[in-house]
Short mmCIF file of C-alpha atoms in Angstrom, two decimals:
data_model
loop_
_atom_site.label_atom_id
_atom_site.label_comp_id
_atom_site.label_asym_id
_atom_site.label_seq_id
_atom_site.Cartn_x
_atom_site.Cartn_y
_atom_site.Cartn_z
CA UNK F 27 91.69 68.76 87.34
CA UNK F 28 95.42 69.08 88.02
CA UNK F 29 96.76 72.58 87.50
CA UNK F 30 100.31 71.49 88.43
CA UNK F 31 101.93 68.39 89.93
CA UNK F 32 100.78 69.20 93.47
CA UNK F 33 97.80 71.55 93.13
CA UNK F 34 94.34 70.95 91.71
CA UNK F 35 91.55 73.22 90.58
CA UNK F 36 89.32 71.56 93.18
CA UNK F 37 91.54 72.55 96.11
CA UNK F 38 92.01 76.10 94.81
CA UNK F 39 88.22 76.57 94.49
CA UNK F 40 87.11 74.62 97.59
CA UNK F 41 84.74 76.42 99.93
CA UNK F 42 82.71 75.47 102.96
CA UNK F 43 80.00 77.76 101.53
CA UNK F 44 78.81 75.10 99.11
CA UNK F 45 75.45 76.80 98.63
CA UNK F 46 77.25 79.31 96.37
CA UNK F 47 78.73 78.70 92.95
CA UNK F 48 82.51 79.08 93.17
CA UNK F 49 83.40 78.36 89.54
CA UNK F 50 86.08 80.64 88.08
CA UNK F 51 85.64 82.23 84.65
CA UNK F 52 88.34 81.83 81.99
CA UNK F 53 90.45 84.79 83.18
CA UNK F 54 90.21 83.63 86.81
CA UNK F 55 91.18 80.10 85.75
CA UNK F 56 94.30 81.45 84.02
CA UNK F 57 95.19 83.31 87.23
CA UNK F 58 94.67 80.12 89.24
CA UNK F 59 97.07 78.30 86.92
CA UNK F 60 99.69 81.02 87.53
CA UNK F 61 98.98 80.80 91.27
CA UNK F 62 99.41 77.00 91.25
CA UNK F 63 102.73 77.37 89.42
CA UNK F 64 103.83 79.89 92.05
CA UNK F 65 102.76 77.52 94.83
CA UNK F 66 105.03 74.88 93.30
CA UNK F 67 107.92 77.34 93.74
CA UNK F 68 106.81 78.02 97.32
CA UNK F 69 106.70 74.29 98.02
CA UNK F 70 110.25 73.96 96.68
CA UNK F 71 111.68 76.76 98.84
CA UNK F 72 109.91 75.23 101.84
CA UNK F 73 111.87 72.03 101.31
CA UNK F 74 109.05 70.08 99.67
CA UNK F 75 106.88 70.16 102.78
CA UNK F 76 103.11 69.78 102.32
CA UNK F 77 101.36 73.04 101.48
CA UNK F 78 97.74 72.93 102.66
CA UNK F 79 95.33 75.32 100.97
CA UNK F 80 92.76 76.94 103.28
CA UNK F 81 91.25 79.24 100.69
CA UNK F 82 92.14 80.49 97.22
CA UNK F 83 89.59 81.58 94.59
CA UNK F 84 86.38 83.11 95.94
CA UNK F 85 83.37 84.07 93.84
CA UNK F 86 81.66 87.29 94.89
CA UNK F 87 79.08 85.36 96.91
CA UNK F 88 81.71 83.28 98.70
CA UNK F 89 83.89 86.33 99.30
CA UNK F 90 80.92 88.21 100.78
CA UNK F 91 80.04 85.20 102.95
CA UNK F 92 83.53 85.16 104.52
CA UNK F 93 83.41 88.91 105.11
CA UNK F 94 86.22 89.88 102.76
CA UNK F 95 86.50 93.00 100.60
CA UNK F 96 85.64 93.04 96.89
CA UNK F 97 89.20 94.21 96.22
CA UNK F 98 90.62 90.96 97.63
CA UNK F 99 92.94 89.19 95.22
CA UNK F 100 91.11 85.98 96.14
CA UNK F 101 88.26 87.30 93.95
CA UNK F 102 90.35 87.03 90.77
CA UNK F 103 92.30 83.86 91.59
CA UNK F 104 95.57 85.58 92.52
CA UNK F 105 95.65 84.85 96.27
CA UNK F 106 95.79 81.83 98.53
CA UNK F 107 95.81 81.23 102.28
CA UNK F 108 98.01 78.30 103.25
CA UNK F 109 99.22 76.31 106.21
CA UNK F 110 102.40 74.25 106.28
CA UNK F 111 101.96 71.73 109.11
CA UNK F 112 105.67 71.45 109.91
CA UNK F 113 106.28 75.22 109.96
CA UNK F 114 104.85 78.23 111.76
CA UNK F 115 103.34 81.01 109.63
CA UNK F 116 106.30 83.16 110.69
CA UNK F 117 108.76 80.56 109.39
CA UNK F 118 106.84 80.39 106.10
CA UNK F 119 106.94 84.18 105.68
CA UNK F 120 110.65 84.43 106.53
CA UNK F 121 111.54 81.61 104.14
CA UNK F 122 109.59 83.09 101.23
CA UNK F 123 111.05 86.56 101.80
CA UNK F 124 114.59 85.12 101.93
CA UNK F 125 113.99 83.07 98.76
CA UNK F 126 113.54 86.11 96.53
CA UNK F 127 110.35 84.68 95.00
CA UNK F 128 108.30 87.38 93.21
CA UNK F 129 105.27 87.46 95.53
CA UNK F 130 102.86 90.38 95.40
CA UNK F 131 101.69 90.19 99.03
CA UNK F 132 102.78 87.95 101.86
CA UNK F 133 100.75 88.24 105.05
CA UNK F 134 101.12 86.42 108.36
CA UNK F 135 97.48 86.34 109.42
CA UNK F 136 96.61 85.91 113.10
CA UNK F 137 99.70 83.69 113.38
CA UNK F 138 97.51 80.86 112.06
CA UNK F 139 98.03 80.91 108.29
CA UNK F 140 99.95 82.67 105.54
CA UNK F 141 98.30 84.69 102.78
CA UNK F 142 100.27 84.74 99.52
CA UNK F 143 99.36 86.59 96.37
CA UNK F 144 100.82 87.00 92.91
CA UNK F 145 100.47 90.11 90.71
CA UNK F 146 97.01 90.52 89.16
CA UNK F 147 98.41 90.16 85.63
CA UNK F 148 101.44 88.31 84.25
CA UNK F 149 103.02 91.62 83.17
CA UNK F 150 102.52 93.49 86.47
CA UNK F 151 105.59 93.79 88.68
CA UNK F 152 105.21 92.20 92.15
CA UNK F 153 104.85 94.68 95.01
CA UNK F 154 106.76 92.41 97.42
CA UNK F 155 104.60 93.71 100.26
CA UNK F 156 105.00 91.78 103.53
CA UNK F 157 102.50 92.41 106.32
CA UNK F 158 101.20 91.10 109.63
CA UNK F 159 97.48 91.08 110.38
CA UNK F 160 96.33 90.23 113.91
CA UNK F 161 93.99 91.46 116.61
CA UNK F 162 96.05 94.65 116.97
CA UNK F 163 95.62 95.55 113.31
CA UNK F 164 97.70 95.56 110.13
CA UNK F 165 101.37 96.51 110.01
CA UNK F 166 104.49 95.99 107.95
CA UNK F 167 106.25 92.70 108.56
CA UNK F 168 109.51 93.35 110.36
#
């Protein structure tokens, strides 16, 4: 099912932990639609380059299996981890920050992928929090 021109429900719910149900409920599906629309904006500011989804929505079982916290925005369909083959995660982060897009969180993770989230509700203001997570810990992106 296409959520937008370039992003499908299948890719935003894909998991390697296929033994667990990873079907979003109605509220999570609405969040995934908002997330897909935001990813279209990200794709545009990145010059139309391919945006590869590593992980987006995670049911509780899938989230537990990957060792993430229950508070993760992935749990409600408001977060995605992406790679852009022609850009480094640092370039992705810098471009999104410079674009002025209303992201909630933007995290360069282990210099291998970029975590992007949108606010948990359509009426919540974005935090515009930019971070780095790597083997030394978590810190503000600078």
